Short mmCIF file of C-alpha atoms in Angstrom, two decimals:
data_model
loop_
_atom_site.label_atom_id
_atom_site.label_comp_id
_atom_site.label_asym_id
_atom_site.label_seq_id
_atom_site.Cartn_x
_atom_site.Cartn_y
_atom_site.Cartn_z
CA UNK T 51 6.55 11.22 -1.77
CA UNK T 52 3.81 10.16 1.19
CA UNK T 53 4.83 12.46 4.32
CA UNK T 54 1.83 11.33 6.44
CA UNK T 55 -1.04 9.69 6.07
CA UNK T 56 -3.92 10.29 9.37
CA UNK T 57 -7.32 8.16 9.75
CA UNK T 58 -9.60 8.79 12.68
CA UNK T 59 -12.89 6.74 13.34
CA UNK T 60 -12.44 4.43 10.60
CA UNK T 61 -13.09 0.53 11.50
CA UNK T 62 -10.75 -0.46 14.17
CA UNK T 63 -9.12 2.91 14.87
CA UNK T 64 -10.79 5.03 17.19
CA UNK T 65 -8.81 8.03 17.76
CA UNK T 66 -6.19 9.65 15.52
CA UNK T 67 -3.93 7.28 14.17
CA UNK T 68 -0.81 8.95 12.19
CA UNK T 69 1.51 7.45 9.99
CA UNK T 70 4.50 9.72 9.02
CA UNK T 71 7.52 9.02 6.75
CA UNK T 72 9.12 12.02 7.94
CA UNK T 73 12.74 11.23 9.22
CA UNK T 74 13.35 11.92 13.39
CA UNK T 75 16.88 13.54 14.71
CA UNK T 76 16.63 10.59 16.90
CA UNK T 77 18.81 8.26 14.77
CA UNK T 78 20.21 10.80 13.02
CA UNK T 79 23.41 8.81 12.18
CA UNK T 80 21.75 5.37 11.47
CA UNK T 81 21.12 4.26 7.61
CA UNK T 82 21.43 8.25 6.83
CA UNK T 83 22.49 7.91 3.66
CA UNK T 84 20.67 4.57 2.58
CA UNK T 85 17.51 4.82 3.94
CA UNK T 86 16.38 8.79 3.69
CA UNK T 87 15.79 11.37 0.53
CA UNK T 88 16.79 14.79 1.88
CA UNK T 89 14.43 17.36 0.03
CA UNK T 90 16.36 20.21 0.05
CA UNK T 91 13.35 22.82 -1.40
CA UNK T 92 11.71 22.07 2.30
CA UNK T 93 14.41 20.94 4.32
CA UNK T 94 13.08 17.52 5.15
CA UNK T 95 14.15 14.11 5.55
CA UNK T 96 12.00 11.58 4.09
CA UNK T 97 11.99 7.92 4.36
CA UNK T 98 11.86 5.75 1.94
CA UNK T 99 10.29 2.64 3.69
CA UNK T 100 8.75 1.53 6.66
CA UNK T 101 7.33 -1.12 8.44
CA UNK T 102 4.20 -1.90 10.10
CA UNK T 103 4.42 -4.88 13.25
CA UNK T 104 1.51 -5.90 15.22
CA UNK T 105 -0.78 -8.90 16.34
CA UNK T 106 -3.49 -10.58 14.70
CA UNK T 107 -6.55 -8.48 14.28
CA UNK T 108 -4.87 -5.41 15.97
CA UNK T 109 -5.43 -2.76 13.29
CA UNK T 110 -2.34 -3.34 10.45
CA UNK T 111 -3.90 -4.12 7.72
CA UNK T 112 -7.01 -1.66 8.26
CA UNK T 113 -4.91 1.00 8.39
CA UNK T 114 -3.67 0.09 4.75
CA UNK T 115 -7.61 -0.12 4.32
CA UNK T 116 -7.98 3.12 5.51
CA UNK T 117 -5.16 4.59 3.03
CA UNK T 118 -6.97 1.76 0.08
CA UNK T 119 -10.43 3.65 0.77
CA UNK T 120 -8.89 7.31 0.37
CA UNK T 121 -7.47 6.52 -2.59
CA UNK T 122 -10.84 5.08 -4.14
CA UNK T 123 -12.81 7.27 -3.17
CA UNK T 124 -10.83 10.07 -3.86
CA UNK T 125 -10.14 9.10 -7.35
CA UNK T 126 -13.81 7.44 -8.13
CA UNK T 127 -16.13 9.33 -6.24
CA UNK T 128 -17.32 11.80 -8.77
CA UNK T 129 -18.03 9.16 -11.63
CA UNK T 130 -19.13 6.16 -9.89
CA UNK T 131 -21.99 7.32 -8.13
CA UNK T 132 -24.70 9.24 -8.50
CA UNK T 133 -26.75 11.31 -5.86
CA UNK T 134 -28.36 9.57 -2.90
CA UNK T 135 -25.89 6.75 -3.44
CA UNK T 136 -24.53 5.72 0.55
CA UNK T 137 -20.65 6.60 1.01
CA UNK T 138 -19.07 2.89 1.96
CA UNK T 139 -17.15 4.13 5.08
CA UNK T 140 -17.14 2.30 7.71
CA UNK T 141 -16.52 3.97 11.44
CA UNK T 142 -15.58 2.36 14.80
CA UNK T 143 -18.94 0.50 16.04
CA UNK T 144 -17.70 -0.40 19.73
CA UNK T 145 -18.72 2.87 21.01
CA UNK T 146 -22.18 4.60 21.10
CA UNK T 147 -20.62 8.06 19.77
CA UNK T 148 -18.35 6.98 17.44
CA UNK T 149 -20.34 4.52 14.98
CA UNK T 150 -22.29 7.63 14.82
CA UNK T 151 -19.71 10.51 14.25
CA UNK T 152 -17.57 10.93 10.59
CA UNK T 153 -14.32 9.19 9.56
CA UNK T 154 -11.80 11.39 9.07
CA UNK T 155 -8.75 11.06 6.75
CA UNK T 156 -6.05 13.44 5.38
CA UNK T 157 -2.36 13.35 3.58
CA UNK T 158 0.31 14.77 2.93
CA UNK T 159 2.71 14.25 0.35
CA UNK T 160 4.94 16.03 -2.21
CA UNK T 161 4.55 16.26 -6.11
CA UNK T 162 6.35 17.63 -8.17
CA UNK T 163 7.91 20.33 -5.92
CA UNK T 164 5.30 21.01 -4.54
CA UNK T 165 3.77 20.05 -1.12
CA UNK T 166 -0.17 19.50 -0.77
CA UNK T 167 -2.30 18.91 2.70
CA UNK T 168 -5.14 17.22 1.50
CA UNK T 169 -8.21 15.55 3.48
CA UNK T 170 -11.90 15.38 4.07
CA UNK T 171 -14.37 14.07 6.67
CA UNK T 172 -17.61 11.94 5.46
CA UNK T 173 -20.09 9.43 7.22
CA UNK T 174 -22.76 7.19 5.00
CA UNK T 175 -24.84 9.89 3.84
CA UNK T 176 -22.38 12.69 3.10
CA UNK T 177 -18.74 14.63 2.69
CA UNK T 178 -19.45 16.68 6.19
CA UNK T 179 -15.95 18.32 5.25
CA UNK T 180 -13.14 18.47 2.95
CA UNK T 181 -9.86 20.91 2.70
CA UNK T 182 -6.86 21.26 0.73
CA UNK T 183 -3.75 23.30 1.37
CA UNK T 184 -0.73 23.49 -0.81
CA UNK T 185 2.87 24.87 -0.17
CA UNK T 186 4.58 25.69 -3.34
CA UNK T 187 7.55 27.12 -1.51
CA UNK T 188 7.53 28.27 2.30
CA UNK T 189 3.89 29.45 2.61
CA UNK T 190 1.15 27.08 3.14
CA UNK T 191 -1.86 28.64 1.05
CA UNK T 192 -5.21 27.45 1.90
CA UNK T 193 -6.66 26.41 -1.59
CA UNK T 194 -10.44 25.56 -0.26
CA UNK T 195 -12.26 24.41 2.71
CA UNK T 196 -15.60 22.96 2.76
CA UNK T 197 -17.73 22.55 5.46
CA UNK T 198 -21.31 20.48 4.10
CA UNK T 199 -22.47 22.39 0.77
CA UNK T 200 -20.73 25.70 2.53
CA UNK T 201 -17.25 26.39 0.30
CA UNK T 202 -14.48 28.69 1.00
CA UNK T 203 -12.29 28.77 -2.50
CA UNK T 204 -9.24 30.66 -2.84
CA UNK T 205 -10.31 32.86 -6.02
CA UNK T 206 -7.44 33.42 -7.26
CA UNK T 207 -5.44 30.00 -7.14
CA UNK T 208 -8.74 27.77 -7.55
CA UNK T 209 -11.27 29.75 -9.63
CA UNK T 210 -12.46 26.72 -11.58
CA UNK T 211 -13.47 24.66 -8.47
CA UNK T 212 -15.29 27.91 -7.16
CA UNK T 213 -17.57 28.31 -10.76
CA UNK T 214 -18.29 24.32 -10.05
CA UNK T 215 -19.80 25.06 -6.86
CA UNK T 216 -21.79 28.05 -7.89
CA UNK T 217 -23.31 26.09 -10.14
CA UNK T 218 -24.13 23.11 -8.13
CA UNK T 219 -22.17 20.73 -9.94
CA UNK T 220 -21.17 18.77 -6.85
CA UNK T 221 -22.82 16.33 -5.01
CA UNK T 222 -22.85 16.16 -1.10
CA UNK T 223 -21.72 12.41 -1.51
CA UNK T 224 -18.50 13.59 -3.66
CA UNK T 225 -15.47 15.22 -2.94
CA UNK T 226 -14.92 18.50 -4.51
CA UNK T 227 -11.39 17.38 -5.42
CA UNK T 228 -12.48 14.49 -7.71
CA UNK T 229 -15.55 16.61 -9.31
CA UNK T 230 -12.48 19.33 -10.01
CA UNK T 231 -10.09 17.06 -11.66
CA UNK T 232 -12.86 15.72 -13.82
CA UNK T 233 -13.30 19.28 -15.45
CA UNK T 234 -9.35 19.59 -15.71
CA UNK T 235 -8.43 21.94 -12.75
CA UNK T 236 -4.80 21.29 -12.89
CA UNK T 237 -3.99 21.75 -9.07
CA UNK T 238 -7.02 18.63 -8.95
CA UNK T 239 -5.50 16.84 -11.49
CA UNK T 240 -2.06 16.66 -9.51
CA UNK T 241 -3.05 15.71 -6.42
CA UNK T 242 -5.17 12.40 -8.46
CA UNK T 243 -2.36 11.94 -10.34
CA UNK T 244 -0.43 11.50 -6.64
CA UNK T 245 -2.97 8.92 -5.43
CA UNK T 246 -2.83 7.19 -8.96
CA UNK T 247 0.99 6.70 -8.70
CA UNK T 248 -0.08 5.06 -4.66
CA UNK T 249 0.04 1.33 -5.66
CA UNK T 250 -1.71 -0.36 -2.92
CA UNK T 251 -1.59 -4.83 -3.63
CA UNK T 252 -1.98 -7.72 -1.26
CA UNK T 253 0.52 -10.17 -0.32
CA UNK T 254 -1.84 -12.87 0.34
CA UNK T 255 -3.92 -12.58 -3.17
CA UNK T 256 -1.21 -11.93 -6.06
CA UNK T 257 -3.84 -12.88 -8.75
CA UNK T 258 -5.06 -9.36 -8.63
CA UNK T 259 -1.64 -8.11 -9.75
CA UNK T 260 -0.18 -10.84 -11.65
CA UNK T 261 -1.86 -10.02 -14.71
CA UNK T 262 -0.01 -6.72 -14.65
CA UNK T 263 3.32 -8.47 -14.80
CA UNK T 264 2.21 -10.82 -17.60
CA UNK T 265 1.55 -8.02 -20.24
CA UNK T 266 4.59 -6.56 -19.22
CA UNK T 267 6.71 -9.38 -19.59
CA UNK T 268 5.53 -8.74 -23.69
CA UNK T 269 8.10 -5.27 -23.10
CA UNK T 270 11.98 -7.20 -24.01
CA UNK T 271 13.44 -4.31 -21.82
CA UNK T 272 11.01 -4.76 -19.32
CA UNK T 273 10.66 -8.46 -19.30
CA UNK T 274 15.21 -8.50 -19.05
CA UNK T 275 14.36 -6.57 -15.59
CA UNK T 276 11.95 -8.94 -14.40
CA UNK T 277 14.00 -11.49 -15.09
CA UNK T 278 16.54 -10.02 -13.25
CA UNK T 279 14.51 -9.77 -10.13
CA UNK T 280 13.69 -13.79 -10.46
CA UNK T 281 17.51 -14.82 -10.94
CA UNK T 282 18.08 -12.09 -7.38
CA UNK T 283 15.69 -14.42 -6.09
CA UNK T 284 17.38 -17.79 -6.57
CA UNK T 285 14.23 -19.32 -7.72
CA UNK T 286 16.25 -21.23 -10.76
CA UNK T 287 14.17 -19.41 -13.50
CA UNK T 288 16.70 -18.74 -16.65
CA UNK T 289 13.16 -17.59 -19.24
CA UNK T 290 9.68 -16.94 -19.03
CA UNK T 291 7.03 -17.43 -22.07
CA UNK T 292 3.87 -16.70 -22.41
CA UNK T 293 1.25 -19.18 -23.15
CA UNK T 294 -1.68 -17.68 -25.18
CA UNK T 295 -5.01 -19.17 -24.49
CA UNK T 296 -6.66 -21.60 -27.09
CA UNK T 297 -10.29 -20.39 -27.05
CA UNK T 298 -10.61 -24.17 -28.97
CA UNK T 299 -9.97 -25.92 -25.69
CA UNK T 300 -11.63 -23.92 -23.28
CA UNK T 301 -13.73 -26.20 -20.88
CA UNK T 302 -17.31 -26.58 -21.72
CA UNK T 303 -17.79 -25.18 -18.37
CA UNK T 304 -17.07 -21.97 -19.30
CA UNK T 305 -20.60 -19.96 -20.16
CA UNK T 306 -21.14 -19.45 -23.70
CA UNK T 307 -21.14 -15.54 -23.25
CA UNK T 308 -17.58 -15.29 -21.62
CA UNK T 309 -16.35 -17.51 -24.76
CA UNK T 310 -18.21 -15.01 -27.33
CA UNK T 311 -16.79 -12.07 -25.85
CA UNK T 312 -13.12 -13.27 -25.54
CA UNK T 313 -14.06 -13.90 -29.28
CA UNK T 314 -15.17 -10.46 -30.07
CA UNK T 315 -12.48 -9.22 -28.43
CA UNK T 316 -9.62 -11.07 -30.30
CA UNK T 317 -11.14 -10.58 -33.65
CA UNK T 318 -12.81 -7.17 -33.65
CA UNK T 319 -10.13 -5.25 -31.72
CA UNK T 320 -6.64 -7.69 -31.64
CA UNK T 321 -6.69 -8.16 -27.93
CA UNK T 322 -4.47 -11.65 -26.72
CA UNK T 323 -5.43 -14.04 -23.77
CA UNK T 324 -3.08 -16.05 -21.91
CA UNK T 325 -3.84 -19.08 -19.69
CA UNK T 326 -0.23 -19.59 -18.31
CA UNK T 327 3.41 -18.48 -17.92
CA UNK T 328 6.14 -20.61 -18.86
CA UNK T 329 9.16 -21.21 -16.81
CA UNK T 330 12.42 -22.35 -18.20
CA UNK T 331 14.41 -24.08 -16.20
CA UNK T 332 18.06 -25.95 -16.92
CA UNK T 333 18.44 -29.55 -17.25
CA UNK T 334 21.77 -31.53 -16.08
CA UNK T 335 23.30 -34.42 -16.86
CA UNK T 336 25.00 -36.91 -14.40
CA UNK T 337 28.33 -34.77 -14.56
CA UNK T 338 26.15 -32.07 -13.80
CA UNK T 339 26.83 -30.20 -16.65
CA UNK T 340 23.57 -28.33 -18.34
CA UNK T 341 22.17 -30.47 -21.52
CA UNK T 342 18.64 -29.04 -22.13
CA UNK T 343 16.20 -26.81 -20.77
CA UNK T 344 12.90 -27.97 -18.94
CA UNK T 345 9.37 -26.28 -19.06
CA UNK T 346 7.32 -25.80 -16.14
CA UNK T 347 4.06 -24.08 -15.75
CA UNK T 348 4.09 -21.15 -13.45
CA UNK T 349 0.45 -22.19 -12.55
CA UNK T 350 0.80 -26.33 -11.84
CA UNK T 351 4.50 -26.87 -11.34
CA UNK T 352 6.12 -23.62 -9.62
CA UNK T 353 5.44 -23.48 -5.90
CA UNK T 354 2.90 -20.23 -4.38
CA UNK T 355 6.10 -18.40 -3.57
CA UNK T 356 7.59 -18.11 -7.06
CA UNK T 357 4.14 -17.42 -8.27
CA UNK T 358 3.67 -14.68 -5.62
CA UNK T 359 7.46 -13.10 -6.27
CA UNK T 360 6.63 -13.44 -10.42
CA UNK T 361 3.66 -11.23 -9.54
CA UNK T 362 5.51 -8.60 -7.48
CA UNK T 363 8.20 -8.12 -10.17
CA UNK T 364 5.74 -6.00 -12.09
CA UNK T 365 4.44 -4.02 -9.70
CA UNK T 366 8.04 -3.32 -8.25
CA UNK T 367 9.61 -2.03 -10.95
CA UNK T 368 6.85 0.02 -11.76
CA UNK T 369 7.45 1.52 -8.74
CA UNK T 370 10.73 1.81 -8.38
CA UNK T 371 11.13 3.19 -12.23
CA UNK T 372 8.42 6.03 -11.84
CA UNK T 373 9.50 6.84 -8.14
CA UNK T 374 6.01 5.57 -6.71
CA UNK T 375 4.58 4.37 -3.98
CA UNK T 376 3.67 0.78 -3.07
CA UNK T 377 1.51 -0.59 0.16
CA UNK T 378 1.71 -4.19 0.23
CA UNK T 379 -0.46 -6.17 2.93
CA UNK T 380 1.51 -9.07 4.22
CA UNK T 381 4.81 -8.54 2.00
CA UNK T 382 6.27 -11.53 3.98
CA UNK T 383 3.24 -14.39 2.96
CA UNK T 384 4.91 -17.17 1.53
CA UNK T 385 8.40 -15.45 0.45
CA UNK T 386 11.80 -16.84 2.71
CA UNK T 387 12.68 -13.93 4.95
CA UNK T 388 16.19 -13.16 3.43
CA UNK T 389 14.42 -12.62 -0.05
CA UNK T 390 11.64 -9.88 1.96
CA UNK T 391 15.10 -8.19 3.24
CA UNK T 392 16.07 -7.94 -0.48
CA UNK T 393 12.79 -6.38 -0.98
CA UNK T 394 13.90 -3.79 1.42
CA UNK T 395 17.48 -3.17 0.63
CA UNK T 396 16.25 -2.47 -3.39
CA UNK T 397 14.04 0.67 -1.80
CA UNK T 398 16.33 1.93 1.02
CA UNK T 399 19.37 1.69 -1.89
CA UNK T 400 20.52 5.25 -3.05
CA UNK T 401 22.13 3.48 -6.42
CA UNK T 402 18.98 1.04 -7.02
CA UNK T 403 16.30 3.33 -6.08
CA UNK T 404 17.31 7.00 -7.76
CA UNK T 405 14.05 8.17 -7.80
CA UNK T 406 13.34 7.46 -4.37
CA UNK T 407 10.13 5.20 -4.51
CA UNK T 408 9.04 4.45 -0.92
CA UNK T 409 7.55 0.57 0.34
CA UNK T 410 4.90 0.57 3.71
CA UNK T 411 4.53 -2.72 4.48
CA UNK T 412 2.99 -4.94 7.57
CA UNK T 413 4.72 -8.25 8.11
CA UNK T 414 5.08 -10.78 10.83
CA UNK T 415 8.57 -11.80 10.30
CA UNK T 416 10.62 -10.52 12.98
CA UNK T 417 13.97 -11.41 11.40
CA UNK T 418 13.66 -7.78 9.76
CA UNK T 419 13.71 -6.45 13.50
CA UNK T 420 17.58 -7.65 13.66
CA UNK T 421 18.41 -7.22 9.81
CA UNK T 422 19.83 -3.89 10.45
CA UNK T 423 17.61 -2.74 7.89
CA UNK T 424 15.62 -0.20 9.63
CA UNK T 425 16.25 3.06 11.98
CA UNK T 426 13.81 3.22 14.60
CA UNK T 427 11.60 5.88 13.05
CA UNK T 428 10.80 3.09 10.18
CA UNK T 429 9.51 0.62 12.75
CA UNK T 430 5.92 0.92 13.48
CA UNK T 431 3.37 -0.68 15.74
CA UNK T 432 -0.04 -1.12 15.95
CA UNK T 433 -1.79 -2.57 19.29
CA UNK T 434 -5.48 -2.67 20.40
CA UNK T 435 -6.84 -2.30 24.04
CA UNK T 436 -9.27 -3.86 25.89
CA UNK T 437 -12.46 -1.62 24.18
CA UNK T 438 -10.81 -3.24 20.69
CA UNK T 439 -9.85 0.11 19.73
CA UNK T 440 -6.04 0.43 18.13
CA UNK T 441 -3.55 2.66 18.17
CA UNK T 442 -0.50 2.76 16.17
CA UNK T 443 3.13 4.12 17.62
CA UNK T 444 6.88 3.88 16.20
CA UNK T 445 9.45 2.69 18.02
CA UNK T 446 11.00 6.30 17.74
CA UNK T 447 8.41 7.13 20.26
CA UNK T 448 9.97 5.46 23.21
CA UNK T 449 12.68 7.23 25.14
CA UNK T 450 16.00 6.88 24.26
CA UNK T 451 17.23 5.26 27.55
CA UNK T 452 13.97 3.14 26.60
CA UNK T 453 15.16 1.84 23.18
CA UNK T 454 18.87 1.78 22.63
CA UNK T 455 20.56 1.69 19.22
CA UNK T 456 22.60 -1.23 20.20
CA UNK T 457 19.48 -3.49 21.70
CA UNK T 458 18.15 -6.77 19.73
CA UNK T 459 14.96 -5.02 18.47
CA UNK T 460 13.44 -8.41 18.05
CA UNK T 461 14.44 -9.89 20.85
CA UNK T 462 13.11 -7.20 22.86
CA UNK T 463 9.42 -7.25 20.36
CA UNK T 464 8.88 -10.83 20.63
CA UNK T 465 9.29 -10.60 24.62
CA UNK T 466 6.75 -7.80 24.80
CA UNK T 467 8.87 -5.11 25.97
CA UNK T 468 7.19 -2.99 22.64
CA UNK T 469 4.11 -4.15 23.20
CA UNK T 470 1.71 -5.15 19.85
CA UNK T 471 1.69 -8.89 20.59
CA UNK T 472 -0.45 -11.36 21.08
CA UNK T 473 -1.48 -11.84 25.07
CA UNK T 474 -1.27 -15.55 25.42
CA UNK T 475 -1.71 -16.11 29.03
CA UNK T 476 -4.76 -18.74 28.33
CA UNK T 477 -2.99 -21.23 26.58
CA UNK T 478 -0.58 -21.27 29.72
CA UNK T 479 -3.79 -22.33 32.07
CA UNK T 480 -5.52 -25.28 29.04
CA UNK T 481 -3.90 -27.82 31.19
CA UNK T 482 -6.05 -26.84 34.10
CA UNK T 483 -8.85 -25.73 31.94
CA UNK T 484 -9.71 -28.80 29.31
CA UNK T 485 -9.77 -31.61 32.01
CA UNK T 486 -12.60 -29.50 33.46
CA UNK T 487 -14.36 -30.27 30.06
CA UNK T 488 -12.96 -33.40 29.13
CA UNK T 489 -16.08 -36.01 30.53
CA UNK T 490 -19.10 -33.71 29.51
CA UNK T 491 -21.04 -34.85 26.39
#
């Protein structure tokens, strides 16, 4: 499970910006039992979701670009590159020192019993530093710490990584951690395996994960779950087929060496194409009793919000299986509010969610804000200041006689008392302002 997850100096963020899923004793009696895993091994309280609110272009979705780019490069940056290749982090350019200075980005998170403090500091050129701690019970052990091409290794509990090293096998454009993993250190292999199980997707561009829930739908236990989600969602789906792609018909558009490979593919090594899901749908007569079933393409007859909610069935039941984590940018883009606080209930839900996957999310929808759905330590915000540099806060942070259990949360957002929105103060003066302008040209 994701504790905390810090970026500094990356894009729009400045300074330190800290995201924790680490349960406050401020609302200690709110959702207790719904919304938190108590790990008993360290005596925390973890939650499993959490929600991200802020204007346009104020710094919400590039912090889940910030957690995207860990993940990458931690997993691909000792087999995708090569040496001299430039590191594609991108630091805060409104400010002489900082588009200068490293990015800076560290985790931590438990697997397996076990809880790791992992992060590392690199500009274009070069990891400047990198460090990894781990706690297998109350002790936090330092494991290494890396400062350039200078490495302190535990010799002991990470003797592998330290022969690597010696021998030069890592690059100053690649993270010790990834080079590790590759030659099967098993404390490197776990914390991978941790950002392999982060599934980050956007809400605005399901394509990328829709083809994910297609070959799964080809699972009959898998494909009754899915189907389960789409009936939750009152969407009036009763089957779903999949249509396998005629190479025969494929437009003469389509280059010649895209066809010949799809044809290599299917005859050399089996593989299957499909150009469309199928929707069933009933079929009534004038009693309104059900006579026949229709078929509707998923592609040219459903509307974008069944295709975008088809998409996330795979990837949430992936999640919620395995006990994973899922990021979505924009959760709320093009789904009805009540079905995004479904969403929500299925992770906060101690009978639904038993192995205690946790859901980030940034939204706009402020319905959620009076759902009941969230403590206040789930409720984050992210705001930018006049120098365009954000910040991110919870609502936990304000005072208690600040933020009251019993107040209208999104009542008290959308009139700026939390700050995070939109200063509109010029539209209130374009009645004075576009007469000004009205007889030039």
């Amino acid at each position: 499970m994701l504790l905390q997850f810090s970026v500094k100096n990356f894009r729009t963020f400045k300074d330190k910006a800290t995201l924790s899923l680490v349960a406050s004793n401020y609302d200690k009696a709110t959702r207790e039992s719904e919304n938190i895993y108590h790990d008993n091994k360290f005596n925390l309280r973890i939650l499993k979701s959490a929600v991200v609110y802020g204007a346009n272009a104020s710094g919400k979705s590039k912090l889940f670009e910030a957690l995207m780019f860990m993940e990458r490069f931690v997993i691909t940056s000792s087999k995708e590159s090569k040496k001299g290749d430039k590191i594609d982090v991108e630091p805060y350019k409104l400010n002489s020192e900082s588009e200068h200075s490293p990015t800076e980005f560290e985790v931590i998170f438990i697997f397996k019993n076990v809880m790791y403090r992992y992060g590392f500091e690199a500009d274009r050129k070069m990891v400047i530093s990198e460090w990894l701690y781990y706690r297998p019970n109350t002790k936090e052990i330092e494991l290494f710490y890396r400062e350039g091409n200078n490495f302190e290794i535990h010799q002991k509990k990470f003797s592998k990584a330290n022969t690597l090293v010696k021998e030069g096998l890592v690059r100053d454009n690649a993270l010790l951690i990834s080079v590790s993993a590759q030659f099967n250190d098993d404390t490197s292999i776990s914390v991978l395996n941790w950002f392999e199980n982060l599934k980050t997707i956007s809400g605005l561009h399901e394509e990328g994960y829709q083809g994910f829930t297609m070959s799964q739908t080809e699972d009959r236990p898998y494909k009754a779950k899915i189907l389960s989600l789409l009936k939750v969602a009152d969407l009036g789906i009763q089957d779903i087929k999949l249509q396998k792609l005629d190479i025969d018909k494929l437009s003469k558009n389509v280059p010649k060496e895209l066809v010949d490979k799809i044809n290599k593919e299917v005859n050399e090594e089996k593989a299957e194409f499909f150009s469309d899901i199928i929707t069933t749908h009933k079929k009534y007569d004038i009693n309104k009793k059900v006579i026949d079933s229709v078929y509707f393409s998923l592609d040219d007859d459903e509307s974008s919000g069944t295709r975008k909610i088809f998409a996330l069935t795979g990837p949430i039941i992936d999640v919620i299986e395995n006990g994973y984590i899922l990021v979505v940018d924009e959760l709320d883009a093009k789904l009805h509010p009540n079905l995004v606080c479904k969403l929500v209930s299925l992770f906060n839900s101690k009978d639904l969610n038993k192995k205690n996957a946790q859901l980030i999310f940034n939204t706009h929808d402020t319905n959620l804000l009076s759902s009941g759905l969230f403590r206040r330590d789930q409720i984050w915000f992210t705001d930018k200041n006049q120098f365009g540099e954000a910040k991110l806060y919870s609502l936990a942070d304000f005072k208690s006689d600040e933020v009251r259990k019993t107040e209208s949360f999104e009542e008290n957002y959308i009139n700026g008392k939390y700050g995070a929105i939109p200063f509109l103060g010029f539209f209130d003066n374009l009645n004075t302002i576009l007469p000004a302008y009205e007889n030039e040209g």
